Short mmCIF file of N, CA and C in Angstrom, two decimals:
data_model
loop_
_atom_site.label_atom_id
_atom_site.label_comp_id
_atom_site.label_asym_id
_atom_site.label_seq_id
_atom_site.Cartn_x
_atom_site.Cartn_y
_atom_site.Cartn_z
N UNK A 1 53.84 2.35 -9.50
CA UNK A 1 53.12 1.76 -8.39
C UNK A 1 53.16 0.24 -8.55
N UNK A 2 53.66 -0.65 -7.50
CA UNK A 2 53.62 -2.03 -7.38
C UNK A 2 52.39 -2.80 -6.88
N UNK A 3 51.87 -3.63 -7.39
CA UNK A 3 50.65 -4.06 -6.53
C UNK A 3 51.53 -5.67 -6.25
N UNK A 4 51.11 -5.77 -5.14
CA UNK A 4 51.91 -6.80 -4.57
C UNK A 4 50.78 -7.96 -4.18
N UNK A 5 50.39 -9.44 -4.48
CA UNK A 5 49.49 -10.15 -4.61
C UNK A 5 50.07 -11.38 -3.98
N UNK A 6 49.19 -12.78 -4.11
CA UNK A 6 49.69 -13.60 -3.38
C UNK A 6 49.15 -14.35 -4.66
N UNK A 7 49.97 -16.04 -4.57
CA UNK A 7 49.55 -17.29 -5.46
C UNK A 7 49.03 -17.91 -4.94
N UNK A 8 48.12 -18.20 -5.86
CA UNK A 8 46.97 -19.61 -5.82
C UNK A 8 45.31 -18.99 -5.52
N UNK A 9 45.52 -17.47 -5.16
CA UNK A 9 44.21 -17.27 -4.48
C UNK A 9 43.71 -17.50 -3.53
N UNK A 10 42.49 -17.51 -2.84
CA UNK A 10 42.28 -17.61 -1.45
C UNK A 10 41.31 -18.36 -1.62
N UNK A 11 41.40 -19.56 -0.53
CA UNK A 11 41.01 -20.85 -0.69
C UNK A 11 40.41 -20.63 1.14
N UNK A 12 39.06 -20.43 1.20
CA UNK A 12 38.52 -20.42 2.62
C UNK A 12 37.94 -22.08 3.06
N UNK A 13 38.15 -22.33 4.12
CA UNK A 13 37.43 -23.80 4.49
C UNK A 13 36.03 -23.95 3.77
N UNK A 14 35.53 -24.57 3.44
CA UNK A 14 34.15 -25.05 2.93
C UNK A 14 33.39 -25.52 3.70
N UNK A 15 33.22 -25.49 4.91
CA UNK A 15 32.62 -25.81 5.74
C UNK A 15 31.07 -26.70 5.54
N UNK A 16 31.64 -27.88 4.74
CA UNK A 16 29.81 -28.49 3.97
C UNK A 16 29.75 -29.81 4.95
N UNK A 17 30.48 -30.10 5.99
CA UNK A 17 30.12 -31.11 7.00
C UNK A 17 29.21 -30.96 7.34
N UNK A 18 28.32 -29.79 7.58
CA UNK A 18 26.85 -29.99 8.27
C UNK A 18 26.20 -30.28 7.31
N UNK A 19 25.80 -29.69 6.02
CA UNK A 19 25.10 -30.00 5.11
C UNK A 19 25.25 -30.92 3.82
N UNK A 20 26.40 -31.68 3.79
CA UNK A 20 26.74 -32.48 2.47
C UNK A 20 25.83 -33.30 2.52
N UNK A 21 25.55 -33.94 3.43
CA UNK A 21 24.59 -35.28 3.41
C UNK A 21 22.96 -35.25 3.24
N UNK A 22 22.44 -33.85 2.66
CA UNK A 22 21.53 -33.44 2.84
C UNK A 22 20.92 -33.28 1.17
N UNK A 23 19.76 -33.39 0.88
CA UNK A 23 19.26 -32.75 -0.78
C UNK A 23 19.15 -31.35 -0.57
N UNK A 24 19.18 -30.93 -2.28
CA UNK A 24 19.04 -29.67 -2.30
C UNK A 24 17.81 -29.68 -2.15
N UNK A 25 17.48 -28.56 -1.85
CA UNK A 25 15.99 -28.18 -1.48
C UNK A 25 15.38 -26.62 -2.35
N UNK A 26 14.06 -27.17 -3.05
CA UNK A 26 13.50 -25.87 -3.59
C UNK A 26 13.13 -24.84 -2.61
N UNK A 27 13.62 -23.64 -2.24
CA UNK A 27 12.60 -22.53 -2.32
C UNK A 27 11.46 -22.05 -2.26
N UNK A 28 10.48 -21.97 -1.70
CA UNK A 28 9.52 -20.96 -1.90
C UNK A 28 9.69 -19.51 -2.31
N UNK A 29 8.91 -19.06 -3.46
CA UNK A 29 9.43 -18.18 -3.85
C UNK A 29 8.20 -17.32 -2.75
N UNK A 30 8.47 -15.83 -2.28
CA UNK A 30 8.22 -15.29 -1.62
C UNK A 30 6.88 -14.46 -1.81
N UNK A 31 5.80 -13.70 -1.24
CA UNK A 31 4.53 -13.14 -1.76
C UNK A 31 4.49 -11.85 -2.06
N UNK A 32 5.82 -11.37 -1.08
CA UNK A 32 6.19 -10.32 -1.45
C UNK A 32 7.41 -9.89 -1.45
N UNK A 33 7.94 -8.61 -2.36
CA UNK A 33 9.35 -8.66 -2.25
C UNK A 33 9.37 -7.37 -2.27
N UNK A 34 10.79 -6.36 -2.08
CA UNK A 34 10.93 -4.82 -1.54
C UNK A 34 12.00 -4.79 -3.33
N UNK A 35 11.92 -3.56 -3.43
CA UNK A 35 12.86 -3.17 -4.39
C UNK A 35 13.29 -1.56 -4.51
N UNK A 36 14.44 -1.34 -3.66
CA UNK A 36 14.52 0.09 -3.17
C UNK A 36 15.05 0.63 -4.86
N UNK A 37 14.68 2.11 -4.25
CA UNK A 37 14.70 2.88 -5.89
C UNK A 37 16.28 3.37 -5.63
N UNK A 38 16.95 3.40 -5.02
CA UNK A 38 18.86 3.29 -5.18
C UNK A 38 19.61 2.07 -5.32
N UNK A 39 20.10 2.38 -6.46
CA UNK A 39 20.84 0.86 -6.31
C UNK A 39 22.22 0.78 -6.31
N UNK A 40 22.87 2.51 -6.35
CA UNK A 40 24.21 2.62 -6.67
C UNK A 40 25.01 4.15 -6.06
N UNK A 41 25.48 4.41 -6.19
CA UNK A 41 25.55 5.64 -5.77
C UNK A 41 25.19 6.90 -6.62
N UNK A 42 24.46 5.95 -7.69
CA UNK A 42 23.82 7.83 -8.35
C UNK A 42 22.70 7.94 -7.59
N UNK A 43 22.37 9.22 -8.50
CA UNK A 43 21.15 9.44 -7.92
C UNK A 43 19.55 8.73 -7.87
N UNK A 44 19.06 9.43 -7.10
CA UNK A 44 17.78 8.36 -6.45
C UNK A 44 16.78 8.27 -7.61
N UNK A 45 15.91 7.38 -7.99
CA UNK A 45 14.96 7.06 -8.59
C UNK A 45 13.93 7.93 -8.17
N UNK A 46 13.14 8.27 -9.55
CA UNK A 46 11.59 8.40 -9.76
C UNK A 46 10.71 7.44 -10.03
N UNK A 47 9.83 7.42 -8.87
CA UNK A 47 9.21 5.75 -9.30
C UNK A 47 7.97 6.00 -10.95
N UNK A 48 8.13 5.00 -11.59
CA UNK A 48 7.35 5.13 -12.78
C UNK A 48 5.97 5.21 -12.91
N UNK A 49 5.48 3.89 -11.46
CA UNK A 49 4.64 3.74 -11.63
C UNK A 49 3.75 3.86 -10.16
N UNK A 50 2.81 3.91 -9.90
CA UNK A 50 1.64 4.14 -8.73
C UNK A 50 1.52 3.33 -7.78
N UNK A 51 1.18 3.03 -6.49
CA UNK A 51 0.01 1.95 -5.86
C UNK A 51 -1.13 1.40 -6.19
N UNK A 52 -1.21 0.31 -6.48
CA UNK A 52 -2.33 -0.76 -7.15
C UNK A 52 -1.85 -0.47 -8.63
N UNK A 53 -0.70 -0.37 -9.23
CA UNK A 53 -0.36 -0.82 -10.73
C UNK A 53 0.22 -2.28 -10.98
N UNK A 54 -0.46 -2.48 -11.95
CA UNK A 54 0.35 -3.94 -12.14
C UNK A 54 1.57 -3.58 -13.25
N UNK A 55 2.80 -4.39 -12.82
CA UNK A 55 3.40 -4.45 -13.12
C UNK A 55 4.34 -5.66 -13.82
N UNK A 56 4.94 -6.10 -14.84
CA UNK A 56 5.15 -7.53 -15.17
C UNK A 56 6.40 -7.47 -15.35
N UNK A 57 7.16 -8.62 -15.51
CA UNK A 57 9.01 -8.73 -15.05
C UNK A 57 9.49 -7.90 -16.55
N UNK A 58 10.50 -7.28 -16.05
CA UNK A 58 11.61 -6.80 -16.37
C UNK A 58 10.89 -4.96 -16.89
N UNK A 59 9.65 -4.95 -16.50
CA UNK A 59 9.30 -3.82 -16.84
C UNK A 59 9.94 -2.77 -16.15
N UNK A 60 10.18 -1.46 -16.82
CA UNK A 60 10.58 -0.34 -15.76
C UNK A 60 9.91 0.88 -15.02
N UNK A 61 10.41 0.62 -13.49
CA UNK A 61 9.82 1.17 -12.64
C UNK A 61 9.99 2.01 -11.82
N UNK A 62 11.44 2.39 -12.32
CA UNK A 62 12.29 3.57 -11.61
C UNK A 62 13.30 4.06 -12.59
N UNK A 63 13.34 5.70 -12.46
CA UNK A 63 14.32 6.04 -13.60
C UNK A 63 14.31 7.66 -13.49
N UNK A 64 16.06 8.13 -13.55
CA UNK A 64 16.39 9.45 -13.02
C UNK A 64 17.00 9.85 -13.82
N UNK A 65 16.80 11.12 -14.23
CA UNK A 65 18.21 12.08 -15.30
C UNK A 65 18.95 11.94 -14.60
N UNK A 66 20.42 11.84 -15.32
CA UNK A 66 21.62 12.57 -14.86
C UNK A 66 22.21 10.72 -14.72
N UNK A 67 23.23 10.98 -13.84
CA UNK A 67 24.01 9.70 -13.56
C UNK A 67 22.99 8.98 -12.37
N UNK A 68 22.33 7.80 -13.06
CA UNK A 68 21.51 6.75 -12.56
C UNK A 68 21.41 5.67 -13.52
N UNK A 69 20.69 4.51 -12.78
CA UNK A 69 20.54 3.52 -13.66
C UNK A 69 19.28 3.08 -13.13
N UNK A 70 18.14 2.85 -14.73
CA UNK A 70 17.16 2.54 -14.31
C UNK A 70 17.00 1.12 -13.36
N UNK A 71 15.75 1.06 -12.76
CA UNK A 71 15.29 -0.07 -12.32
C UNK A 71 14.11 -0.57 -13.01
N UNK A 72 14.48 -2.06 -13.14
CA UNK A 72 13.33 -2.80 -13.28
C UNK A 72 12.55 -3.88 -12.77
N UNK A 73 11.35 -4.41 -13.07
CA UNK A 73 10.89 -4.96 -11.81
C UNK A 73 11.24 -6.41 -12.41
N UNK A 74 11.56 -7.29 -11.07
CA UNK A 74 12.24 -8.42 -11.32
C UNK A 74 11.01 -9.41 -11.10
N UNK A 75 9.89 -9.36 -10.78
CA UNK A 75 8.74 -10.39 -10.95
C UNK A 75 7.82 -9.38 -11.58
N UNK A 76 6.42 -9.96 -11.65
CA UNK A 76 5.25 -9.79 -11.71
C UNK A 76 4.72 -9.84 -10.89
N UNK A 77 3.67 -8.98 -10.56
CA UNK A 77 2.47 -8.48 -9.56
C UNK A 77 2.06 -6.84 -9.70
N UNK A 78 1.65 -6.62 -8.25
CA UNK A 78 0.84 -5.56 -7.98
C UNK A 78 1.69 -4.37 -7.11
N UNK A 79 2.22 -3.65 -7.38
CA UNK A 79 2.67 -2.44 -6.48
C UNK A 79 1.41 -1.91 -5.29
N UNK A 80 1.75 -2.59 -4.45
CA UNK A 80 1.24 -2.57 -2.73
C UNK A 80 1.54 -1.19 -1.90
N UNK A 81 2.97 -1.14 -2.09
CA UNK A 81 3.45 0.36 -1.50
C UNK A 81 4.57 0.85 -2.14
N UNK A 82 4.90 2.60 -1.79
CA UNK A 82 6.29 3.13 -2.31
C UNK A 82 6.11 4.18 -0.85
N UNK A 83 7.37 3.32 -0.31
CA UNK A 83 7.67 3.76 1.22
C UNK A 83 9.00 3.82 1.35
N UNK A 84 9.75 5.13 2.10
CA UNK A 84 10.99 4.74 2.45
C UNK A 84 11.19 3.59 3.09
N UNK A 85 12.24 3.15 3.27
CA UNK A 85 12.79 2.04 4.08
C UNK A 85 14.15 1.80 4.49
N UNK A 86 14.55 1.33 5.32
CA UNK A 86 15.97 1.08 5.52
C UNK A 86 16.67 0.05 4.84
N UNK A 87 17.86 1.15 4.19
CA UNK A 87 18.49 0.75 3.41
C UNK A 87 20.29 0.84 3.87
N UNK A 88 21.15 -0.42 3.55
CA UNK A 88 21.74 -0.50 3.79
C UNK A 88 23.28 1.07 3.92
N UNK A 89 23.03 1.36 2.17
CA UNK A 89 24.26 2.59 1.89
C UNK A 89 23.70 4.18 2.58
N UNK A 90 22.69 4.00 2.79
CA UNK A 90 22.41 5.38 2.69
C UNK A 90 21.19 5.75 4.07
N UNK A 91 20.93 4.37 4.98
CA UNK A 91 19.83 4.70 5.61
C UNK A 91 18.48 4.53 5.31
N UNK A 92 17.77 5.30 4.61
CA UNK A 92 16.67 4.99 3.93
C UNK A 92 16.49 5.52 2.62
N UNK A 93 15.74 4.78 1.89
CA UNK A 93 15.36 5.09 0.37
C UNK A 93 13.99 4.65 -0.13
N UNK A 94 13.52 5.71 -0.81
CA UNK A 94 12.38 4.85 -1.10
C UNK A 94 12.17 3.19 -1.95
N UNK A 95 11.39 2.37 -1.84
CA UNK A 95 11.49 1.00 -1.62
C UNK A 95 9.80 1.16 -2.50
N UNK A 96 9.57 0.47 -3.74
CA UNK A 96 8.50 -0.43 -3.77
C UNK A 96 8.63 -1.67 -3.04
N UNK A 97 6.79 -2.24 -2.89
CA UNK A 97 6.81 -3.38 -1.81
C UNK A 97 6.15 -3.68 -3.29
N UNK A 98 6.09 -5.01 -3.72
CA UNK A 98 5.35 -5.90 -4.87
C UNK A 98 5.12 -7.00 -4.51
N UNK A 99 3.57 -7.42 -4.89
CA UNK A 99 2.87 -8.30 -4.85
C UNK A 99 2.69 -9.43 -5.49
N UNK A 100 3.21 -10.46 -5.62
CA UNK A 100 4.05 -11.32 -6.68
C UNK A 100 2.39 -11.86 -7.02
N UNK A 101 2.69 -12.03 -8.73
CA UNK A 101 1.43 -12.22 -9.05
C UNK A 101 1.60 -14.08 -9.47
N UNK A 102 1.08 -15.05 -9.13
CA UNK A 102 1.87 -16.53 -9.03
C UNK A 102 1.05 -16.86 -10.60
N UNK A 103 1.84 -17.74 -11.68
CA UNK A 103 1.42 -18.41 -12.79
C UNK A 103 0.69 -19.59 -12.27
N UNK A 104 -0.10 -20.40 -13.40
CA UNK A 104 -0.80 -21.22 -12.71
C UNK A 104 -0.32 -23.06 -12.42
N UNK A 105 1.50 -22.17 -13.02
CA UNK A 105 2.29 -23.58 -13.06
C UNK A 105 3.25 -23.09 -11.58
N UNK A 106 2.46 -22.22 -10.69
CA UNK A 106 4.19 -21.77 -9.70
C UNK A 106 4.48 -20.83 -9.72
N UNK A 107 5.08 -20.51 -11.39
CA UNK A 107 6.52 -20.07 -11.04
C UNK A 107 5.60 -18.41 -11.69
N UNK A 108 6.74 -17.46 -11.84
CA UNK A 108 6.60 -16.05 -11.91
C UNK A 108 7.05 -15.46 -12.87
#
C-alpha cells in the first residue's frame, strides 16, 4: 500500500489582520462548566459522585468496567447537576454541571 503525501505541509492563511494590533486579553474563567461522562467511544461512565458533592481538581468522577477511560474533574467546586445533555458523538450523554469553587487569589 502507497500513501501518497504532499511537501512542506499545509500552510492555511493566518488571517491576524483583524486582530494583530490588539493585546492579549485574560479570560474570565467561567461559574460553571458541563463535563459529559463519554469522552470516547467506550463505554459510558458511572458518575462517582452525587448532587451537592464537592469535588476538587483532578479528582475522579466518572468510571466504567470494561473499555473506558476514567474522568476527572478539571476544577473545583460543587456538583449542581448529573443530566443528560447534548452531546456532540452520540446525541446525548449524561453531563455533570460544576460549580466552580473561586480561590481567594482568582484562580481555581
Amino acid at each position: 500500500m502507497t500513501f501518497f503525501g504532499f511537501r512542506g505541509g499545509v500552510h492555511p492563511p493566518e488571517n491576524k489582520i483583524q486582530t494583530e494590533h490588539l493585546p492579549i486579553e485574560k479570560l474570565e474563567s467561567p461559574n460553571e462548566i458541563f463535563v459529559p461522562l463519554l469522552q470516547h467511544i467506550g463505554a459510558p461512565l458511572n458518575p462517582l459522585v452525587n448532587v451537592g458533592d464537592r469535588v476538587l481538581k483532578g479528582q475522579k468522577i466518572g468510571d466504567a468496567e470494561g473499555l473506558a477511560v476514567p474522568v476527572h474533574s478539571p476544577v473545583s467546586g460543587t456538583v449542581t447537576k448529573i443530566e443528560s445533555r447534548v452531546f456532540p458523538l452520540t446525541g446525548k450523554v449524561m453531563t455533570f454541571s460544576l460549580k466552580m469553587t473561586k480561590k481567594k487569589n482568582g484562580q481555581n
